[in-house]
Short mmCIF file of C-alpha atoms in Angstrom, two decimals:
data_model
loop_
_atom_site.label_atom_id
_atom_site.label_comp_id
_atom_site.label_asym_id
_atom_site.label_seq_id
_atom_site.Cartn_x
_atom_site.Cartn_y
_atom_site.Cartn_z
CA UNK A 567 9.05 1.29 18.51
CA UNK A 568 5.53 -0.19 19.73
CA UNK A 569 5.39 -4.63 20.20
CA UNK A 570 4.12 -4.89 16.42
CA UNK A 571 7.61 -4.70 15.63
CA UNK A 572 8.78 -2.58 12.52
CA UNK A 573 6.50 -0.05 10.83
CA UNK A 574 5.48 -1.22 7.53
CA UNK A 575 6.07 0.79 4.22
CA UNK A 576 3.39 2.65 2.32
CA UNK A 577 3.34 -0.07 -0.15
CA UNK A 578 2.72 -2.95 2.10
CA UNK A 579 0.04 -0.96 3.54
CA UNK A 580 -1.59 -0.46 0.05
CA UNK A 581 -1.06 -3.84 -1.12
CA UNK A 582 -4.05 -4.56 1.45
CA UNK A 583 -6.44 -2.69 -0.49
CA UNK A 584 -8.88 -4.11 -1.69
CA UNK A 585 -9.50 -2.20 -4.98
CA UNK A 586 -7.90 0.51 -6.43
CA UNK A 587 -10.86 3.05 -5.68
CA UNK A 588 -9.68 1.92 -1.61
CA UNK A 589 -6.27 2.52 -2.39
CA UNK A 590 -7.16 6.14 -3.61
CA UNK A 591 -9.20 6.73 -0.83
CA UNK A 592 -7.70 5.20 1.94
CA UNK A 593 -4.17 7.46 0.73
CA UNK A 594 -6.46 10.90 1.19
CA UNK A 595 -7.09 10.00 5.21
CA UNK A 596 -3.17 9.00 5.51
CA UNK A 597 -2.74 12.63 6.44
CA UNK A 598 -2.96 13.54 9.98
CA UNK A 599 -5.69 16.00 9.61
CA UNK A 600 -8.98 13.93 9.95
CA UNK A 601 -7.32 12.14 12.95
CA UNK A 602 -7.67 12.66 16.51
CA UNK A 603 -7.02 10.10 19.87
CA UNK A 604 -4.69 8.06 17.64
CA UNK A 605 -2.39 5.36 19.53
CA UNK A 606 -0.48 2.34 18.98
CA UNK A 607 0.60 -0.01 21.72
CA UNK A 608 0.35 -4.20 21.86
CA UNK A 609 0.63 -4.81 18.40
CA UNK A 610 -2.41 -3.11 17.51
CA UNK A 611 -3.39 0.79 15.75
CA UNK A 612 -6.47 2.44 16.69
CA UNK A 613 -7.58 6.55 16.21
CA UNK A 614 -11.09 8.16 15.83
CA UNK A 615 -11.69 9.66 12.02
CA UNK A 616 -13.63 12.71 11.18
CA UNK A 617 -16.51 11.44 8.59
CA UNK A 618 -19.62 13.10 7.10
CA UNK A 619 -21.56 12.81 10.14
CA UNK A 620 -21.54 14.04 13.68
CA UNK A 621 -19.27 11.61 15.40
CA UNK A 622 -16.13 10.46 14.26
CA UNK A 623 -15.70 6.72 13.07
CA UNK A 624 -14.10 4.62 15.50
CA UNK A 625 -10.91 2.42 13.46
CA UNK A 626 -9.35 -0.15 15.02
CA UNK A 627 -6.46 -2.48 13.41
CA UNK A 628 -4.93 -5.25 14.64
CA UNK A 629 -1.89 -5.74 13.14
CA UNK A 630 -1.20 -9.69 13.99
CA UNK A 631 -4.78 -10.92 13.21
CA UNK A 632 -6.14 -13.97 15.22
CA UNK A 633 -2.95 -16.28 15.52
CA UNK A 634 -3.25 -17.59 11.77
CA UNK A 635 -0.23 -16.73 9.37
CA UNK A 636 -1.98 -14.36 6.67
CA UNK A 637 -5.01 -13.93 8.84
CA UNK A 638 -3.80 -10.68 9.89
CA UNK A 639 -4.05 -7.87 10.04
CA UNK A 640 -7.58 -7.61 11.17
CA UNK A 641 -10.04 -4.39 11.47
CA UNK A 642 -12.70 -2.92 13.50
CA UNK A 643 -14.18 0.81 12.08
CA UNK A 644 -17.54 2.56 12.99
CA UNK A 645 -18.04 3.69 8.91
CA UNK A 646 -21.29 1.37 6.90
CA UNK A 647 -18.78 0.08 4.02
CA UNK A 648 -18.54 -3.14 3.38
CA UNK A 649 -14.92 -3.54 2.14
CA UNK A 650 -11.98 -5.20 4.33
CA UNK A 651 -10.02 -3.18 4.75
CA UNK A 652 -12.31 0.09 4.99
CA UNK A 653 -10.67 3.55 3.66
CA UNK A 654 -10.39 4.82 6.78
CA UNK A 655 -8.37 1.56 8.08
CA UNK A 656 -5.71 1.51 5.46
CA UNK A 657 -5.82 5.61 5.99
CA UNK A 658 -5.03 5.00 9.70
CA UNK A 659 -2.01 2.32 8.59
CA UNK A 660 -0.76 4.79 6.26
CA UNK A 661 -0.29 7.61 9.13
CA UNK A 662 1.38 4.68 11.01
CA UNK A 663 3.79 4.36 8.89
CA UNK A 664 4.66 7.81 8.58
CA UNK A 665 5.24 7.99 12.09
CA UNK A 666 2.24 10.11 12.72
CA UNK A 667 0.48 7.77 15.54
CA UNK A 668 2.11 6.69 18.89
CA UNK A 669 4.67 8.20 20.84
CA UNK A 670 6.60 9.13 17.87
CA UNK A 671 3.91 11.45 17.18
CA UNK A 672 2.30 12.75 19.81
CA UNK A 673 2.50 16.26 18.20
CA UNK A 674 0.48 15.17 14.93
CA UNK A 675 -3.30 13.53 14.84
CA UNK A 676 -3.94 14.37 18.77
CA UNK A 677 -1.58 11.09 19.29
CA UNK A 678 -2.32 9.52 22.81
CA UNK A 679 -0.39 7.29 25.28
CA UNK A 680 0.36 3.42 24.47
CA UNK A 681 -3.41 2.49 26.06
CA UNK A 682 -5.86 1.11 24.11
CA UNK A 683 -9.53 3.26 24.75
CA UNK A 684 -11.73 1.07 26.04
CA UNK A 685 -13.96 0.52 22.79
CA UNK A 686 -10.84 -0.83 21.19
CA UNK A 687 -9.33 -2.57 24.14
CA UNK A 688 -12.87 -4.69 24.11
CA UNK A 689 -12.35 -5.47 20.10
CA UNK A 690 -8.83 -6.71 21.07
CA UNK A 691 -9.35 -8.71 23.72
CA UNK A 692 -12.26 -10.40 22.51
CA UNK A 693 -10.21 -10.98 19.19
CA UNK A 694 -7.46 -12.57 20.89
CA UNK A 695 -9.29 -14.47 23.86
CA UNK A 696 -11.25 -16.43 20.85
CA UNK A 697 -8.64 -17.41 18.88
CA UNK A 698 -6.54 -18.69 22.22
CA UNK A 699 -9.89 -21.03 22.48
CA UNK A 700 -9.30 -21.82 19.24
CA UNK A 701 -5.68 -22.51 19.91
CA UNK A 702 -7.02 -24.56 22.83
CA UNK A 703 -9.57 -26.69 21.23
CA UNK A 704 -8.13 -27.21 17.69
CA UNK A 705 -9.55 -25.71 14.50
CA UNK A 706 -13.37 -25.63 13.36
CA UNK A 707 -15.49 -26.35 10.57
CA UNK A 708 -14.87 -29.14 8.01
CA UNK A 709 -12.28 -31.00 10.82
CA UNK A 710 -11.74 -34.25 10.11
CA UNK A 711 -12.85 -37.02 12.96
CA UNK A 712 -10.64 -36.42 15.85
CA UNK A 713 -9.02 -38.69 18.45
CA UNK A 714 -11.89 -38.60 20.52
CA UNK A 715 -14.11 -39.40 17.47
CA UNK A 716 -15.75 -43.31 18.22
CA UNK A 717 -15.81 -45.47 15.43
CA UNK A 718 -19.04 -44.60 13.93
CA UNK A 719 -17.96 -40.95 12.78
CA UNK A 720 -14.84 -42.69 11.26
CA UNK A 721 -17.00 -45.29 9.72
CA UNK A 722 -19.30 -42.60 8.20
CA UNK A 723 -16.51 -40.53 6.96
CA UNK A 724 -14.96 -43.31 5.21
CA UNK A 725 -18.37 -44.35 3.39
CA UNK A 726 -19.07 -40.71 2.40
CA UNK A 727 -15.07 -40.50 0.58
CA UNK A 728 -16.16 -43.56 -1.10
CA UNK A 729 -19.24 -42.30 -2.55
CA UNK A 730 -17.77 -38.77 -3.28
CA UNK A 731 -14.65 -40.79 -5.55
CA UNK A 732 -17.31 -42.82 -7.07
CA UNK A 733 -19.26 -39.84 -8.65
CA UNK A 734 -16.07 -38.58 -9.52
CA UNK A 735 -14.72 -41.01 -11.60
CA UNK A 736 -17.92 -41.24 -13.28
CA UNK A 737 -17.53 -38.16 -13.92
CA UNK A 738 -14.14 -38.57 -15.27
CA UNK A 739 -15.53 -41.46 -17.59
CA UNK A 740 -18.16 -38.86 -18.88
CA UNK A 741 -15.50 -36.38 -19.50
CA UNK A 742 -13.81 -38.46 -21.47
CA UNK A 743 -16.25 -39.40 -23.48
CA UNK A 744 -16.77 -35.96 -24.05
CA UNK A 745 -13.37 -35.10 -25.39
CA UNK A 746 -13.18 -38.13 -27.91
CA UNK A 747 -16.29 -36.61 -29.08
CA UNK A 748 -14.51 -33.92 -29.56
CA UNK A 749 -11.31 -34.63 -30.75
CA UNK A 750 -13.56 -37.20 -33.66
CA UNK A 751 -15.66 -34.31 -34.55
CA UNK A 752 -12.10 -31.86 -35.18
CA UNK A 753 -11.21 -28.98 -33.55
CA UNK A 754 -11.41 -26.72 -35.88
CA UNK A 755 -15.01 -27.11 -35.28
CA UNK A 756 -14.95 -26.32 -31.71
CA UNK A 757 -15.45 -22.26 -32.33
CA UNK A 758 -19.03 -22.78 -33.59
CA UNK A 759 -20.46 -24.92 -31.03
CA UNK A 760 -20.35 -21.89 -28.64
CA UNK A 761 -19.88 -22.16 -24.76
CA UNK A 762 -23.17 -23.52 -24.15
CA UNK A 763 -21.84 -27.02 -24.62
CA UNK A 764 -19.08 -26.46 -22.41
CA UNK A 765 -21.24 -24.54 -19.50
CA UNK A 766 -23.47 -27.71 -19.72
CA UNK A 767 -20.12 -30.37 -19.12
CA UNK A 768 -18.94 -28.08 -16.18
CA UNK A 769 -22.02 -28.45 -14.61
CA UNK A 770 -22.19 -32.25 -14.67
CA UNK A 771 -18.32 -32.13 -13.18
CA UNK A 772 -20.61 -29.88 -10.52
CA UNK A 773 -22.81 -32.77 -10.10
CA UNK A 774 -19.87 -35.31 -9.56
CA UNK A 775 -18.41 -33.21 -7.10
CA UNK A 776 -15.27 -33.09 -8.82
CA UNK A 777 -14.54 -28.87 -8.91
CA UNK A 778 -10.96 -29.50 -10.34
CA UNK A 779 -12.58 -31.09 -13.57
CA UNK A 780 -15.11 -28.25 -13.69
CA UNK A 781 -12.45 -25.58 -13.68
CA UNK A 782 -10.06 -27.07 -16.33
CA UNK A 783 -13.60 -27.83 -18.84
CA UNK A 784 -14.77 -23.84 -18.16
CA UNK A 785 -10.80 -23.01 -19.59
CA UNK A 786 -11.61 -25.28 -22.12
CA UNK A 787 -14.19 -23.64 -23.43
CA UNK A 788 -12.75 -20.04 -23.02
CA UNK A 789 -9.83 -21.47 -25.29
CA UNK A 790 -12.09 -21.57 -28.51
CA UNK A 791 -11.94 -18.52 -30.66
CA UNK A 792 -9.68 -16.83 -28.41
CA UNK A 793 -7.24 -15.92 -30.79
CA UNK A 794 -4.83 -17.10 -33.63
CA UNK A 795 -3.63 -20.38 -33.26
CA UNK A 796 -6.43 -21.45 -30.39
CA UNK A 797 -6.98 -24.84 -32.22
CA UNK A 798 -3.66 -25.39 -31.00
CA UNK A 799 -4.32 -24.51 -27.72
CA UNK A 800 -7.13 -26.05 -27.19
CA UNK A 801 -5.43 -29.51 -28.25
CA UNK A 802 -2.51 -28.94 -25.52
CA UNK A 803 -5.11 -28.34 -22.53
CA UNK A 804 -7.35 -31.18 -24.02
CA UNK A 805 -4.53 -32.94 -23.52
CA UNK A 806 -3.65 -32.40 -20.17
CA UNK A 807 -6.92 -33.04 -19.32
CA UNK A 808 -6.88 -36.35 -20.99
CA UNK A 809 -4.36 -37.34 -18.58
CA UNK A 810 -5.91 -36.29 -15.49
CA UNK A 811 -9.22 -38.05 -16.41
CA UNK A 812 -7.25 -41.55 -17.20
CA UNK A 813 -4.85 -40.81 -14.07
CA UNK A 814 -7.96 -40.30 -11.90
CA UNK A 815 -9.67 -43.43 -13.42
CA UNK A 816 -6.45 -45.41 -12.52
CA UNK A 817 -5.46 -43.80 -9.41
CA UNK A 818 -4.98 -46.74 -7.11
CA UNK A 819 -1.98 -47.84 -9.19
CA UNK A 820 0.15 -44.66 -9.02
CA UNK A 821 2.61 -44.51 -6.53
CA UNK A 822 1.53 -42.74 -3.16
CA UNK A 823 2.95 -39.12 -3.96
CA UNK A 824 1.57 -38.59 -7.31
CA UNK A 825 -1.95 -40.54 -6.63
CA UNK A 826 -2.41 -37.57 -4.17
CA UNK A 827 -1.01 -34.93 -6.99
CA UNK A 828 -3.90 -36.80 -9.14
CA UNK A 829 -6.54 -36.59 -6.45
CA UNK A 830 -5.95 -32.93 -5.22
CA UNK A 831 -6.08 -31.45 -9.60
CA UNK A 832 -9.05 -33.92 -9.72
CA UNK A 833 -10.89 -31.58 -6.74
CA UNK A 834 -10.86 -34.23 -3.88
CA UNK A 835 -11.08 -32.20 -0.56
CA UNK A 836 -8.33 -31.92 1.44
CA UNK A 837 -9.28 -30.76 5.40
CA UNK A 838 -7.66 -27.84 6.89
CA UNK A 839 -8.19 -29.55 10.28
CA UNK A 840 -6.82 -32.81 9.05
CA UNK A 841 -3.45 -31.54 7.63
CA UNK A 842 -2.99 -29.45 11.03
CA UNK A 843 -3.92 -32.39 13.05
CA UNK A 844 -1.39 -34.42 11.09
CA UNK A 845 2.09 -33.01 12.77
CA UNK A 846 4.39 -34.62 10.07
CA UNK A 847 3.32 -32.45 7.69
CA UNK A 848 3.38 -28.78 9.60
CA UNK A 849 6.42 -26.71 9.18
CA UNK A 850 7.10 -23.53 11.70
CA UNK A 851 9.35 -21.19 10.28
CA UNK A 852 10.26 -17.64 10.16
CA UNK A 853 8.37 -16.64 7.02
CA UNK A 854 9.07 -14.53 4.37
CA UNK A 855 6.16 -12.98 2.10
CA UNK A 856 7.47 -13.07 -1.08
CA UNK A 857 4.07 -11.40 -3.02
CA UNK A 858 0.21 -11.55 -2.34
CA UNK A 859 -2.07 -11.34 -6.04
CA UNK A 860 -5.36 -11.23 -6.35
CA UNK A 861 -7.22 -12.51 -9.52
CA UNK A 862 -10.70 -13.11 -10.18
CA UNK A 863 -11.82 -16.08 -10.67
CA UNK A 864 -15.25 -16.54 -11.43
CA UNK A 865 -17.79 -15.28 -9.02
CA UNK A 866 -14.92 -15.06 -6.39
CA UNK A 867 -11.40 -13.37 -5.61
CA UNK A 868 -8.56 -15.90 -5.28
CA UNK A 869 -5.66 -14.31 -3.24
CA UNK A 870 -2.78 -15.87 -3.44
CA UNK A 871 0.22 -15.39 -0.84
CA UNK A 872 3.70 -17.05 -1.56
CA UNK A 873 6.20 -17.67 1.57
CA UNK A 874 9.73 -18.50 1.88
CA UNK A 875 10.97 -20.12 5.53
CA UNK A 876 14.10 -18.52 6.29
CA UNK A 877 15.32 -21.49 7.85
CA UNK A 878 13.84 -24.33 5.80
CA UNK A 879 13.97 -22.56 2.59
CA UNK A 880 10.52 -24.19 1.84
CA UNK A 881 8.25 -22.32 -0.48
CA UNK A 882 4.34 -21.87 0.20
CA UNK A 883 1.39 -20.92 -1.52
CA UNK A 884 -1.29 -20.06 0.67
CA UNK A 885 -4.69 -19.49 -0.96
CA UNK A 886 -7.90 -17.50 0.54
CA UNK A 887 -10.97 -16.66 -0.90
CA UNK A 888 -13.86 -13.91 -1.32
CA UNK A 889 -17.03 -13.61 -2.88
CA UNK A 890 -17.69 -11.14 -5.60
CA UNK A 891 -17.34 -7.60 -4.22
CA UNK A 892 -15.23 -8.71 -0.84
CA UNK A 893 -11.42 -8.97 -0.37
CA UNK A 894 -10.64 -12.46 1.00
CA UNK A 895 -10.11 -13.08 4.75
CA UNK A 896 -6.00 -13.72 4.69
CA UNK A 897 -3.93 -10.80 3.89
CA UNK A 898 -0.26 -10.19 4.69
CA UNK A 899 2.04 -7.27 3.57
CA UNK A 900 4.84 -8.20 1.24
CA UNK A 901 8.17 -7.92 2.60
CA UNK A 902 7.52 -8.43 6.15
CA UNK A 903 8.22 -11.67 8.27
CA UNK A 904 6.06 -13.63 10.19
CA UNK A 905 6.97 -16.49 12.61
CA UNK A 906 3.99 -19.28 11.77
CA UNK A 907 3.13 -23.06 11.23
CA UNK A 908 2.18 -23.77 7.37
CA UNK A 909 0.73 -27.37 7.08
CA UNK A 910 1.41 -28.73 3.46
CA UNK A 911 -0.88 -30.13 0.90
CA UNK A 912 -0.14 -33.83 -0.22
CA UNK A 913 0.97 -34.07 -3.40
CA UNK A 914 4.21 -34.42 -5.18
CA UNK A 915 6.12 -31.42 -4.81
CA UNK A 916 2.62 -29.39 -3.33
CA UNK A 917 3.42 -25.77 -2.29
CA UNK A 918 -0.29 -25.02 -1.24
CA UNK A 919 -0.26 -24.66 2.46
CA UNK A 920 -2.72 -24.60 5.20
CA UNK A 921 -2.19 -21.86 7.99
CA UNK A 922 -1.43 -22.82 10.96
CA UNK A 923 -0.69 -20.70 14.30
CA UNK A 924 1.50 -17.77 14.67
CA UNK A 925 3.97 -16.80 17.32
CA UNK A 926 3.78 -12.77 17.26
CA UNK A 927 3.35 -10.24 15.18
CA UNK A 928 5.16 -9.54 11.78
CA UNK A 929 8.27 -7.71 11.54
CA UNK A 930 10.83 -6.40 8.81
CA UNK A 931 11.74 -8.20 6.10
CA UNK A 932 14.75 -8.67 3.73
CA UNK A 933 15.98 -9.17 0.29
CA UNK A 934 15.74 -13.17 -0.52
CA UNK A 935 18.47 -14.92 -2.38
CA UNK A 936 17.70 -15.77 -5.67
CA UNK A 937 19.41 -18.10 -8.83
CA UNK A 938 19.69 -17.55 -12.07
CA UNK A 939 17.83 -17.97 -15.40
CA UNK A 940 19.28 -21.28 -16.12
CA UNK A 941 18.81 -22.63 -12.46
CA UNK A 942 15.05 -21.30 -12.03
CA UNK A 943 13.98 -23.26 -15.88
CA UNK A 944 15.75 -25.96 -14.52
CA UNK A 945 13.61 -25.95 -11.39
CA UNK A 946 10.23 -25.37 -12.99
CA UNK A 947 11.14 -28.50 -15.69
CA UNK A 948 11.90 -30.81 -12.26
CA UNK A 949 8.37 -30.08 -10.83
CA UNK A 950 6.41 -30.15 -14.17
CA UNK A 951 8.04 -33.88 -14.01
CA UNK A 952 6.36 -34.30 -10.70
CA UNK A 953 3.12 -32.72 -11.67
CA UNK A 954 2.35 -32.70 -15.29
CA UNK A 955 -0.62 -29.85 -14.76
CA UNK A 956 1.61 -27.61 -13.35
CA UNK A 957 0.68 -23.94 -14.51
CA UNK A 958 3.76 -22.15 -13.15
CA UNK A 959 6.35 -22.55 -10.21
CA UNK A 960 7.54 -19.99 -8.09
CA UNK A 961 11.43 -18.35 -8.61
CA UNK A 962 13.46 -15.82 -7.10
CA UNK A 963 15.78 -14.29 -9.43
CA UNK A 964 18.96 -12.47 -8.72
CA UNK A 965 20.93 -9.90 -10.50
CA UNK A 966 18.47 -9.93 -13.37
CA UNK A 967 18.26 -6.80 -15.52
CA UNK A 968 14.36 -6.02 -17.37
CA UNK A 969 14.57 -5.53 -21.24
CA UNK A 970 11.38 -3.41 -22.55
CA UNK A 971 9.84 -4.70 -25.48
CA UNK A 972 10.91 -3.13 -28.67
CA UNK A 973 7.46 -1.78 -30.79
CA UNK A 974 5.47 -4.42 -32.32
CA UNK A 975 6.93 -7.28 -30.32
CA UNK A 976 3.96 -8.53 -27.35
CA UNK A 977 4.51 -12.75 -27.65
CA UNK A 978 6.55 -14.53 -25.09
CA UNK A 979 9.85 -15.33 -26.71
CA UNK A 980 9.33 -13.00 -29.68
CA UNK A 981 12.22 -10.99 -31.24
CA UNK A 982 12.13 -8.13 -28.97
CA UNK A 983 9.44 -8.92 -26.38
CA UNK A 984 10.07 -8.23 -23.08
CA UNK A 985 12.74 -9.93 -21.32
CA UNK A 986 14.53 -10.67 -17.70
CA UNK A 987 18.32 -11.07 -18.46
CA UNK A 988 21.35 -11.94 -16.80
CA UNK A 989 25.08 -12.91 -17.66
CA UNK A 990 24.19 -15.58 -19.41
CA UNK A 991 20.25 -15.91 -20.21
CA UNK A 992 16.77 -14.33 -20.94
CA UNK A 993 13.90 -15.04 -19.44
CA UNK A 994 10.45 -13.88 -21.52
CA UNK A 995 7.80 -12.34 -19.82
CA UNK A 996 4.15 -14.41 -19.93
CA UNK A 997 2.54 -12.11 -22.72
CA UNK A 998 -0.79 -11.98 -20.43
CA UNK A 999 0.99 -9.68 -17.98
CA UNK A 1000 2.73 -7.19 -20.64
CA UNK A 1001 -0.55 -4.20 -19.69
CA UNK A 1002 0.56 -4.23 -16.00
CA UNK A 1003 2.08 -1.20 -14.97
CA UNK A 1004 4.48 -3.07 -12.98
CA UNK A 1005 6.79 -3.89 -15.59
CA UNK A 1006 7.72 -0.17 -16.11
CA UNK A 1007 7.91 -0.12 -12.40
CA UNK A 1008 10.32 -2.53 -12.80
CA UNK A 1009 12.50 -0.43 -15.51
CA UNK A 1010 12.28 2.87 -12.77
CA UNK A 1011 13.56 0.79 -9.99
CA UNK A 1012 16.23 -0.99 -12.29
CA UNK A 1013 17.19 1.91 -13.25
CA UNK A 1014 19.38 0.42 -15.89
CA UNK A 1015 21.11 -2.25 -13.25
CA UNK A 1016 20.67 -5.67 -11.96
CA UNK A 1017 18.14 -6.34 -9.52
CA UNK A 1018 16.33 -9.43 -7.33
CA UNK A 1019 12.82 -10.29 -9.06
CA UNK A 1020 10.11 -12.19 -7.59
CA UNK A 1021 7.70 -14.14 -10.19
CA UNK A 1022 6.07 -17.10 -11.07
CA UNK A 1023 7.79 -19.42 -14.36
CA UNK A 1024 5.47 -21.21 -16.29
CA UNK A 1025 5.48 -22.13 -20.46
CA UNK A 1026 3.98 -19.01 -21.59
CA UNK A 1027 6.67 -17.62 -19.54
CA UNK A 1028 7.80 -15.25 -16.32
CA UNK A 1029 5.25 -13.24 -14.23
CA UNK A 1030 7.16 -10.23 -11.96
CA UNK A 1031 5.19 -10.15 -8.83
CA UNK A 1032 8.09 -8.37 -6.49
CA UNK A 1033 11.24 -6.74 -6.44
CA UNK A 1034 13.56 -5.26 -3.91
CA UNK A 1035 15.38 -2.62 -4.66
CA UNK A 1036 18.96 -2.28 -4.84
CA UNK A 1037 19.42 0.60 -2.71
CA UNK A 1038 17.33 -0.06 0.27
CA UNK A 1039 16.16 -3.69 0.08
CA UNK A 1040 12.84 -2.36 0.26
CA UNK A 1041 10.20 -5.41 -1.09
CA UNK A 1042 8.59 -3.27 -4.30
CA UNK A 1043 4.91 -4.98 -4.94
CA UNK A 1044 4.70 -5.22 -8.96
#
């Protein structure tokens, strides 16, 4: 077995994809036949791939990134696409994991000895020697002033916060005008106005440099129309964001915990380099990845990657982003363990986590412990009391068994619907996920018996991410 620990599964190594045209693909060139001067040795994967052309393409991986929980693995290949990872990178991963590249098999894809060639070994190196530097000389980009910064950058910074929470709570004030236009006008109304009204309010929450406003006002107007009974949805999220806006506008008399729940929902910016630099709030752990999603959002792709520290059983969401047509930077397998700093969000009861260094590559994972139906409602009514715009909360559920949905029945908590049972209780499934293919998934690897379920809990009700299956432990992306 090479430094990178245990091989991965098939599915972890798909789950990296970053379409489903990749995942197709990249699962043709997991075969050892366009392969040739394949190795594996210091945590890293590397072979040369027969293409279309006259020279092979040159595929690198490495499998622990550049130090940053989730920022690996990373890749290096020869071919023009612009996806991350390539075809011919996840094919390479897939032959790994079959055993067809390293020692193991030396008699399949013209396997070589545990040496890097030197067009990889440069990749690697350089990799590695740039993010010790950045190891060395603290993290980039939006940092906050450092120790060494003189009183004139701290000055500066704390004049531009002041101006940025000005336009937002003007902003705020407009929005609120806006929704007791509404609400005096009646929603039942709100249908014929069309989006353009709503397109025109995000825009000024654009202009007050308050994003969380602008996302919650582009639901908002998504909400009309979309359904029967959406005059009653659109009254809960106005709502919600009713509260925000007057919680914003009277932030400075909420206590300390949820005046930063109120700022971060609001869209204040919250420094990467700043939450790292602050020690207090960084957590190293051994960390299990519970699931990694991907949803568009927008013009971009919002991964998100939940973790559970062995050790400190905290949970945390780490987010990373892509523009339209590119996976996001972060990316880690499901299942596997990595040993990592995570610096939290403030916030009452944040999960969101910055990443902070790691200490060696991944390795295997195992089957979490999980609590019931009872326990995990319990849980998500405790943080909705600490954070009123929660949209879900992450649970691990144990011995649960998945109920198909009879014919007919697609509403959370309708007769029938689907359902996650134990001894005692049923958990619906959140009707927006009922078209997935994991559910039946689910059902196959069931098989009829209890099983440990991965998923976010919210009100519309439980979304399966990940299972593990009862015969192997094996973490089963949904």
């Amino acid at each position: 077995m090479t430094r990178q620990g245990e091989r991965w599964t098939a599915d972890q190594v798909l789950a990296l994809a970053p379409d489903a045209a990749s995942r197709k693909a990249g699962s043709r060139l997991g075969a050892a036949g366009p392969w040739s001067e394949t190795g594996c040795a210091e945590g890293a994967v590397w072979g040369l791939c027969k293409g279309s052309g006259s020279k092979p393409y040159r595929t690198v991986v490495d499998l622990g990134g550049d130090g940053r929980p989730g920022a690996g693995p990373a890749y290096k290949c020869g071919c023009p696409s612009r996806k991350f990872p390539c075809k011919h990178a996840l094919g390479l991963l897939l032959l790994w994991t079959a055993g067809g590249v390293g020692p193991e098999g030396a008699e399949h894809a013209g396997a070589t000895a545990a040496e890097p060639p030197d067009w990889a070994g440069e990749w690697l190196t350089g990799r590695r020697q740039r993010a010790a530097g950045a190891a060395g000389h603290g993290t980039g980009g939006d940092a906050a002033p450092g120790p060494g910064a003189g009183p004139k950058d701290a000055e500066a910074a704390r004049r531009r916060a002041e101006r940025r929470a000005e336009r937002m709570a003007a902003g705020a004030s407009e929005l609120e005008q806006r929704l007791l236009d509404l609400v005096r006008g009646g929603l039942a109304g709100a249908d014929r106005a069309g989006y353009g009204a709503w397109e025109e309010t995000a825009a000024r929450m654009v202009d007050a440099q308050a994003p969380g406003l602008e996302t919650r006002v582009r639901e908002l107007g998504a909400i009309a129309a979309s359904g029967p009974g959406w005059p009653g949805r659109l009254l809960e999220e106005c709502s919600l964001l009713h509260l925000l806006n007057r919680a914003f506008l009277d932030v400075a008399d909420l206590p300390d915990p949820l005046a930063a729940t109120v700022r971060v929902r609001a869209g204040a910016p919250v420094r990467t380099a700043g939450l790292l630099a602050h020690r207090a709030s960084v957590v190293r752990d051994r960390w299990l990845v519970l699931s990694q999603r991907d949803d568009a959002e927008s013009r971009l792709t919002v991964r998100r990657i939940w973790l559970r520290g062995t050790h400190s059983g905290r949970t945390a969401l780490v987010l990373s982003f892509g523009a339209a047509g590119r996976a996001p930077e972060i990316s880690l397998p499901t299942g596997l363990v990595t040993d990592a700093e995570c610096a939290f969000y403030p916030g009452a009861g944040q999960l969101r986590a910055a990443p902070g260094g790691q200490f060696g590559p991944p390795t295997a994972g195992f089957r979490p412990p999980g609590t019931d139906v009872g326990s995990a409602l319990t849980a998500y009514g405790a943080a909705l009391r600490d954070d009123p715009w929660l949209e879900s909360w992450p649970v691990v559920l144990a011995d649960v068994v998945p109920i198909p949905a009879e014919d007919g029945a697609t509403a959370a908590g309708a007769a029938g619907s689907w359902q996650l049972a134990d001894g005692e209780a049923a958990l619906p499934v959140d009707p927006r996920g009922l078209g997935r293919p994991g559910l039946w998934q689910l059902v196959a690897l069931s098989g009829g018996g209890p099983l440990t379920v991965f998923g976010e809990c919210g009100h519309r009700g439980f979304t399966p991410l990940t299972a593990w299956s009862p015969d192997t432990d094996e973490a089963v992306p949904l």
